[in-house]
Coordinates of C-alpha atoms in Angstrom, one line a residue:
Chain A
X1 CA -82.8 173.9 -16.9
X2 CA -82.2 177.8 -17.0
X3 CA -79.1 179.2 -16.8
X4 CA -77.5 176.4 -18.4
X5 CA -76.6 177.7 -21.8
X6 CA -73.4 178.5 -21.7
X7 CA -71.4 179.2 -25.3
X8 CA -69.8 176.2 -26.6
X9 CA -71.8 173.7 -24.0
X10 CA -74.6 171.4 -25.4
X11 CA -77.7 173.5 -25.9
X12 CA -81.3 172.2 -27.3
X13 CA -82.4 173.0 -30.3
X14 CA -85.6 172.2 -32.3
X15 CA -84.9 169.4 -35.2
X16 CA -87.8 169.7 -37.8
X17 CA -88.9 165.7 -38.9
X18 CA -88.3 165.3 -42.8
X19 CA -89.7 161.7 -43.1
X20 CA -89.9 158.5 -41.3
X21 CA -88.8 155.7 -42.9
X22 CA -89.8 152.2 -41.6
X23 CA -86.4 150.1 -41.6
X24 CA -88.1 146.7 -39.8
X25 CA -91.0 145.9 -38.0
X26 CA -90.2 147.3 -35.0
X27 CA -87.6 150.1 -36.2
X28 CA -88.1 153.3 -37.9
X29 CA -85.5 156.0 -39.5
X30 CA -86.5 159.5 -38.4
X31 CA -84.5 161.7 -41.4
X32 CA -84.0 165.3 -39.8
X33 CA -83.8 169.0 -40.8
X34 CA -81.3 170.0 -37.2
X35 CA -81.0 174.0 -38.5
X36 CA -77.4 175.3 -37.3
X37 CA -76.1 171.5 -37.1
X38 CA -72.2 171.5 -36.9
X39 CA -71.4 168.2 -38.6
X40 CA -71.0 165.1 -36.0
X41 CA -68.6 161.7 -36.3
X42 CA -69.9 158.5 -37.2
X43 CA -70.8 157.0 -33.9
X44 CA -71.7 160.0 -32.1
X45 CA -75.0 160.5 -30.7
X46 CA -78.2 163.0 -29.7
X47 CA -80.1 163.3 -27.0
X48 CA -84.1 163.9 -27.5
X49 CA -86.3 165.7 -24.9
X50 CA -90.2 164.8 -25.1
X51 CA -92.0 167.1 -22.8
X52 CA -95.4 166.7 -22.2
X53 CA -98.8 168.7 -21.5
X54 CA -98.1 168.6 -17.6
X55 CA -94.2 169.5 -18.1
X56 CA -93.2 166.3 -17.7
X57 CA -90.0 165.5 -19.4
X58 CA -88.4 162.2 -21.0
X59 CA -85.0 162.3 -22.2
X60 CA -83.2 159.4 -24.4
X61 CA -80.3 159.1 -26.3
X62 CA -80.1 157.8 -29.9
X63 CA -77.2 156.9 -32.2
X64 CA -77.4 158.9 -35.4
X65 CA -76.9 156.1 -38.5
X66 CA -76.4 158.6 -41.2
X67 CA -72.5 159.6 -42.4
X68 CA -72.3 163.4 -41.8
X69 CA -74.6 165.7 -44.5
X70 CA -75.1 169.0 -43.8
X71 CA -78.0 169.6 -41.6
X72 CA -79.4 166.7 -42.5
X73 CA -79.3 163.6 -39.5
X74 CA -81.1 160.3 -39.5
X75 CA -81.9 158.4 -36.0
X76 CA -82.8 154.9 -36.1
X77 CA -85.4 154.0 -33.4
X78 CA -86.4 150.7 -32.5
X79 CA -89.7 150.7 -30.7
X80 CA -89.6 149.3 -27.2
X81 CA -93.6 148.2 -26.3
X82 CA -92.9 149.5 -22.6
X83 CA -90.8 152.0 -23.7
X84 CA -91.6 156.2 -22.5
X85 CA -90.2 157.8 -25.7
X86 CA -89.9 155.2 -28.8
X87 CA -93.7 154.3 -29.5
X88 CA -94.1 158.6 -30.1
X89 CA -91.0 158.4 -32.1
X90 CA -91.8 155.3 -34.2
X91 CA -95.7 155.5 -34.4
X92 CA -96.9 159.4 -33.9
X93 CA -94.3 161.0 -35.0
X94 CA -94.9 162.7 -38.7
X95 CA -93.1 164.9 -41.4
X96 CA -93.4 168.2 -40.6
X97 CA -93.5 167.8 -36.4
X98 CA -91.0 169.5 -34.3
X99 CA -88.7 167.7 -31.8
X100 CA -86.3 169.2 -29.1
X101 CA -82.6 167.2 -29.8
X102 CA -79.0 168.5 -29.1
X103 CA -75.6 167.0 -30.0
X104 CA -73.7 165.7 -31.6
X105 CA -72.4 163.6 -28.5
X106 CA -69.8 161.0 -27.6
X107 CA -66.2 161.3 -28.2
X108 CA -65.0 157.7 -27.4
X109 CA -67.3 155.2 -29.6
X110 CA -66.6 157.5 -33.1
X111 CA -64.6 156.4 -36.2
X112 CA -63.6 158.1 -39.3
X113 CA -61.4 157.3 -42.3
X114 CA -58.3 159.1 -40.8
X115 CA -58.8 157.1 -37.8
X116 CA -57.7 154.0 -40.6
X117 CA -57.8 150.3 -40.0
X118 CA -58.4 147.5 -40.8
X119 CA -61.8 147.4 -39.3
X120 CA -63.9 145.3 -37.3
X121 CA -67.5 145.8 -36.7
X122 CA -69.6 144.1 -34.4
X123 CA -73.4 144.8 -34.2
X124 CA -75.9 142.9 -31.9
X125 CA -79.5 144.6 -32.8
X126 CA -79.9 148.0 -33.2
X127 CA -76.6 148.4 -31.9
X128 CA -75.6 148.1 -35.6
X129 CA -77.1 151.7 -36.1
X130 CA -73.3 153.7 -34.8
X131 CA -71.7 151.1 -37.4
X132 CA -74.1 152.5 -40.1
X133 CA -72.9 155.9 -40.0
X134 CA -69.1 154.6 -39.7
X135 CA -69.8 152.3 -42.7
X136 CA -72.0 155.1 -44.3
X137 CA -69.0 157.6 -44.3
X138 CA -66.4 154.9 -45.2
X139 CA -68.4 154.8 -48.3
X140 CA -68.7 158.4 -49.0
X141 CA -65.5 159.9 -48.0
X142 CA -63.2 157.6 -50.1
X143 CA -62.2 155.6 -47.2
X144 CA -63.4 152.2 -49.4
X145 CA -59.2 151.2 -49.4
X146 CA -59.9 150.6 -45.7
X147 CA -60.1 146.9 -45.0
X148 CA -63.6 146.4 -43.1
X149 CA -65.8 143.4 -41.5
X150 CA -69.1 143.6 -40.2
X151 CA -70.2 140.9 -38.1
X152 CA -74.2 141.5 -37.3
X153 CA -76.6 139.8 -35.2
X154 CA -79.8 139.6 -35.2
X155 CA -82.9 137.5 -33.9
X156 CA -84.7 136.8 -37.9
X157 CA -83.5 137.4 -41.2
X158 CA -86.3 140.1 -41.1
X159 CA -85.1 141.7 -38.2
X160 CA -81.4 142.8 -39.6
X161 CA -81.4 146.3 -40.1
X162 CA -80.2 148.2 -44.0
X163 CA -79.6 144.9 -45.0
X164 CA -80.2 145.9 -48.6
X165 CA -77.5 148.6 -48.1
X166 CA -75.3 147.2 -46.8
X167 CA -75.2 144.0 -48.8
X168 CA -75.2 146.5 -51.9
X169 CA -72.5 148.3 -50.6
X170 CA -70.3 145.2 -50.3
X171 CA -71.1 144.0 -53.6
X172 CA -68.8 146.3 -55.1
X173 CA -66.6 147.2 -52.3
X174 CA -64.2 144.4 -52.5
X175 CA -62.3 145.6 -49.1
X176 CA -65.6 145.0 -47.4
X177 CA -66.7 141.8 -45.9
X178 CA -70.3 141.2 -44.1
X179 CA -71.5 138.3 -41.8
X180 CA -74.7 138.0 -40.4
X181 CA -75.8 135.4 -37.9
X182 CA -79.3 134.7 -36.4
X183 CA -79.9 133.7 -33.1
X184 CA -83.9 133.2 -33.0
X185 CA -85.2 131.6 -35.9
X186 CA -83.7 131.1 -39.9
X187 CA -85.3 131.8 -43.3
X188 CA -85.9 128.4 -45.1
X189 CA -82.6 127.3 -46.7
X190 CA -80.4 129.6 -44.5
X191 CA -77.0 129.0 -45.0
X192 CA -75.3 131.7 -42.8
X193 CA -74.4 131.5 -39.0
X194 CA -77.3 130.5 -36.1
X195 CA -76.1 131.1 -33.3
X196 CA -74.8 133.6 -30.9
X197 CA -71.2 135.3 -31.5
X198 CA -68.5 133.0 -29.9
X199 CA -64.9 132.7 -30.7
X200 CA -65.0 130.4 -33.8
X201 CA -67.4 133.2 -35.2
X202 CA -65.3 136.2 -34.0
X203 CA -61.8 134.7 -35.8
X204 CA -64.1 133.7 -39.2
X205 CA -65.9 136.8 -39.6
X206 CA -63.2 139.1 -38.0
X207 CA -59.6 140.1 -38.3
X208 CA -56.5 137.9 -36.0
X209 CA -54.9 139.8 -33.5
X210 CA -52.1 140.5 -35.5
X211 CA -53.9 142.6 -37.7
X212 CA -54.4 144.8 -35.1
X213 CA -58.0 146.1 -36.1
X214 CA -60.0 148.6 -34.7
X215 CA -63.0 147.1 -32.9
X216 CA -66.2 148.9 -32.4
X217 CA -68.8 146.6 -30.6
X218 CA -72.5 147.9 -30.0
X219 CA -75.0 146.0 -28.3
X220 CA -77.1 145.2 -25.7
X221 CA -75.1 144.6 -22.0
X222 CA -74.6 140.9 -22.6
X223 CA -73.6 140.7 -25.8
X224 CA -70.9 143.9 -25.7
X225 CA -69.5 142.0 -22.6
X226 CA -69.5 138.3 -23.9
X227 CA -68.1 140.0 -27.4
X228 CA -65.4 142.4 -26.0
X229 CA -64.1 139.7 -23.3
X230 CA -64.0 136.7 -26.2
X231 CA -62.2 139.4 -28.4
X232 CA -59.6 140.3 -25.6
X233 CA -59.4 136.3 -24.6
X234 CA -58.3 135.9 -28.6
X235 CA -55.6 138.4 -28.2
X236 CA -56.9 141.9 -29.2
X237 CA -55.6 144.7 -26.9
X238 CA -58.5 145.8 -24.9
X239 CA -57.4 149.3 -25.9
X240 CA -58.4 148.6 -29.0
X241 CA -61.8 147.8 -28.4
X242 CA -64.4 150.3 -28.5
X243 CA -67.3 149.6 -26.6
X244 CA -71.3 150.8 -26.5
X245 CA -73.9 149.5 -24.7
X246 CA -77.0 149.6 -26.4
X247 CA -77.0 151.7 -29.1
X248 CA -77.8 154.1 -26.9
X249 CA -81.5 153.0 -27.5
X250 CA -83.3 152.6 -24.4
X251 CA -86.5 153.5 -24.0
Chain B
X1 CA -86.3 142.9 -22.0
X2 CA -85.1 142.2 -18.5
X3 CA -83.1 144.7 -16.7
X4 CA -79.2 143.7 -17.8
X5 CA -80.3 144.4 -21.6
X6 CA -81.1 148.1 -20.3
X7 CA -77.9 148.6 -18.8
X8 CA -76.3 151.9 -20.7
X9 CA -72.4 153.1 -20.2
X10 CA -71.0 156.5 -19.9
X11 CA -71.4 157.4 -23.6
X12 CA -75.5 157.9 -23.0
X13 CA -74.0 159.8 -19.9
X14 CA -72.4 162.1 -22.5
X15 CA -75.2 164.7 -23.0
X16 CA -75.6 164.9 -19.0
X17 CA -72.4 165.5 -18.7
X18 CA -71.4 167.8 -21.5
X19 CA -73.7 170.3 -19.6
X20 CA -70.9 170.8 -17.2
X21 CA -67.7 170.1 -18.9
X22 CA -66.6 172.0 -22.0
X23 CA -64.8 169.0 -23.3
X24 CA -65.8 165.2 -23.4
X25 CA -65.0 164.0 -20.6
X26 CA -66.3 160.3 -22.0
X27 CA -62.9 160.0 -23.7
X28 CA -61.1 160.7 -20.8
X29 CA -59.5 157.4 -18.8
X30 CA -60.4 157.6 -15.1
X31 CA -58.7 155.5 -12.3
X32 CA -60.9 153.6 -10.0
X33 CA -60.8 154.4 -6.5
X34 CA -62.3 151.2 -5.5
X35 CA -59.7 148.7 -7.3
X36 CA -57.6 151.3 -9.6
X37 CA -58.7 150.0 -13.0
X38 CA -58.2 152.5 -15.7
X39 CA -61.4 152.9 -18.0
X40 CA -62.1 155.4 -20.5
X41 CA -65.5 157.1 -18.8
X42 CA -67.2 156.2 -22.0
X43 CA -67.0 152.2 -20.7
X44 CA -68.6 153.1 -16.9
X45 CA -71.4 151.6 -16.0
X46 CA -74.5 153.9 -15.9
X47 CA -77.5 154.5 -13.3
X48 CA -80.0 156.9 -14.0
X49 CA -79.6 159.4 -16.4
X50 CA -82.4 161.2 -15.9
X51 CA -82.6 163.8 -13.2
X52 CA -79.0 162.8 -12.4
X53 CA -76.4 160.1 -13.1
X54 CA -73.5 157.7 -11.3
X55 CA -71.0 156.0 -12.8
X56 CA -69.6 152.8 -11.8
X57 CA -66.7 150.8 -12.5
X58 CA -67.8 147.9 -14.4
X59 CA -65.3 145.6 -12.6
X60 CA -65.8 146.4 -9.1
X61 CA -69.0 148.7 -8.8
X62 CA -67.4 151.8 -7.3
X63 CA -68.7 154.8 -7.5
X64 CA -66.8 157.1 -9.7
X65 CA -68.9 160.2 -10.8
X66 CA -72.4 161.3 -9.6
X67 CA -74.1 164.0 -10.9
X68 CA -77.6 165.8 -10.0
X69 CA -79.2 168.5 -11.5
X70 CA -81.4 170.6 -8.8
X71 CA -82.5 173.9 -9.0
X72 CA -79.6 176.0 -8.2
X73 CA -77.3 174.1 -10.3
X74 CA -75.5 170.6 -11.1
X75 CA -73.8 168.9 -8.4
X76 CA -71.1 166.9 -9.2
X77 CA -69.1 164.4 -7.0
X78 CA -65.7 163.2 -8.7
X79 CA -64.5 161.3 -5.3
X80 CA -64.6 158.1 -6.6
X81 CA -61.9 158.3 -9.2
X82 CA -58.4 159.2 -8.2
X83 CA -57.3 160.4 -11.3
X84 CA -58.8 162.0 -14.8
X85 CA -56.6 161.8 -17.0
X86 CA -57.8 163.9 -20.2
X87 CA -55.8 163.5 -23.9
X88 CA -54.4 167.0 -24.9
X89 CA -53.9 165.4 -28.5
X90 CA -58.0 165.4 -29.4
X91 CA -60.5 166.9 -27.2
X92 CA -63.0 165.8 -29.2
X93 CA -61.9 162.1 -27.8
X94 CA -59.7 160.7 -30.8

């Protein structure tokens, strides 16, 4: 819209696409060149604008999963098969293409090491992607003395997103603990969880009220709501947990 | 996917929003008009986003913000929350 650019208000800019990165079958990571970025918080997300020949104009919002890096920004898109925007950005999208984004957005759903914890987070999906960057900068910025749980859902072992990353990362971070459960269908000899997130899982994979964690829960509709209301029914302060409904990753 | 999956909050308002307002106004806890809940904004309920937006309260469905964007401006309607209250100790929401 013209006349909209007013100094310090969210203004577009053109991101250039460095790579892109298949994560699962049906999500890619789009690594960015965003020239002039200011540096975002781990949870915070863009906006992208697709315009086509006619003008028409399609906006989503995506989380960004990397930990803050210069100019650099990673997206994780999963591609939706009725979706406007995420077939271009997972399937025709190449290195070297242009694509209008602004941000960094979101104030509420962030978390960095000052912010301290002990830390819960819960992913359903590619709501896990906001976690990423929190668990991405937790790593980088010496914030590893932070006590942290990550409780992830998925549908198939195949499904979970930077599994390898994150399981490395907990290998030798002994202050952080991962769970994954699997609500669809197991790998052969499974051993974890199978079913969706309940209280029994919560209180095993999570911290007790006492503890007084901060929560971050990111998800689709159902699961933020069945999560946040079985976390407050255990005793956390609602106050204390963040929510995010879908990623955002719509579309 | 059916519908419920889709349903977004007031953070993927955020962008919309931080069009008009210089600060987030996602981290800022609005009351309800309708049954005088406090929620951040960030935790609305949110319909449309693309031309426009409304916010509803996620317990009883009022209407707290709508927002269009037409040619000779954004319009915004706040009437549906009583209060914004808006932390001085963090803009930037924390």
């Amino acid at each position: 819209m013209a006349g909209t650019t007013v100094p310090g208000r969210l203004t577009w800019t053109l991101a250039s696409v460095r790579e892109s990165i298949p994560e699962t079958l049906g999500a890619r990571t789009l690594v960015l060149d965003v020239p002039g970025w200011r540096g975002h918080r781990p949870g915070q997300h863009v906006d992208i604008r697709l315009t086509a020949e006619d003008g028409y104009q399609a906006e989503r919002s995506y989380s960004i999963a990397s930990a803050p890096d210069g100019e650099r920004v990673e997206l994780t898109v999963e591609r939706l098969d009725d979706g406007e925007v995420s077939p271009y950005l997972t399937e025709e999208l190449r290195a070297g293409d242009r694509l209008e984004l602004r941000g960094p957005i979101g104030g509420y759903f962030t978390w960095e090491a000052a912010n301290g914890g002990p830390l819960l987070l819960v992913g359903g999906g590619s709501g896990i992607v906001p976690l990423m960057a929190m668990l991405r900068h937790r790593a980088a910025s010496g914030g590893r003395t932070i006590p942290t749980r990550l409780l992830g859902s998925f549908r198939s072992f195949d499904a979970i997103l930077y599994r390898d990353e994150i399981e490395r990362l907990a290998e030798t971070d002994g202050e952080l603990g991962v769970m994954w459960t699997l609500t669809r269908a197991q790998p052969p000899g499974w051993t974890g969880s199978s079913r969706r997130i309940d209280a029994a899982l919560l209180a095993e994979a999570g911290w007790p009220p006492e503890a007084r964690p901060l929560v971050y829960v990111c998800g689709p509709t159902p699961f933020v709501e069945t999560v946040a209301a079985t976390l407050v029914a255990l005793g956390h302060a609602p106050s204390r947990v963040k929510t995010e409904r879908f990623g955002p990753t719509g579309g | 996917m059916d519908d419920s999956m889709r349903q977004l909050d007031g953070n993927a308002a955020a962008g919309l929003l931080a069009e008009i307002f210089a600060f987030d106004i996602t981290s800022a806890q609005a009351v309800c008009n309708g049954c005088h809940a406090v929620e951040p904004v960030a935790t609305l309920l949110a319909y449309g986003l693309e031309m426009g937006a409304i916010l509803r309260c996620p317990g009883c469905g009022h209407a707290l913000l709508r927002v269009s964007r037409l040619d000779d401006g954004c319009w915004l309607d706040l009437r549906g929350m009583s209060v914004l209250r808006v932390s001085m100790t963090g803009l930037n929401g924390s």
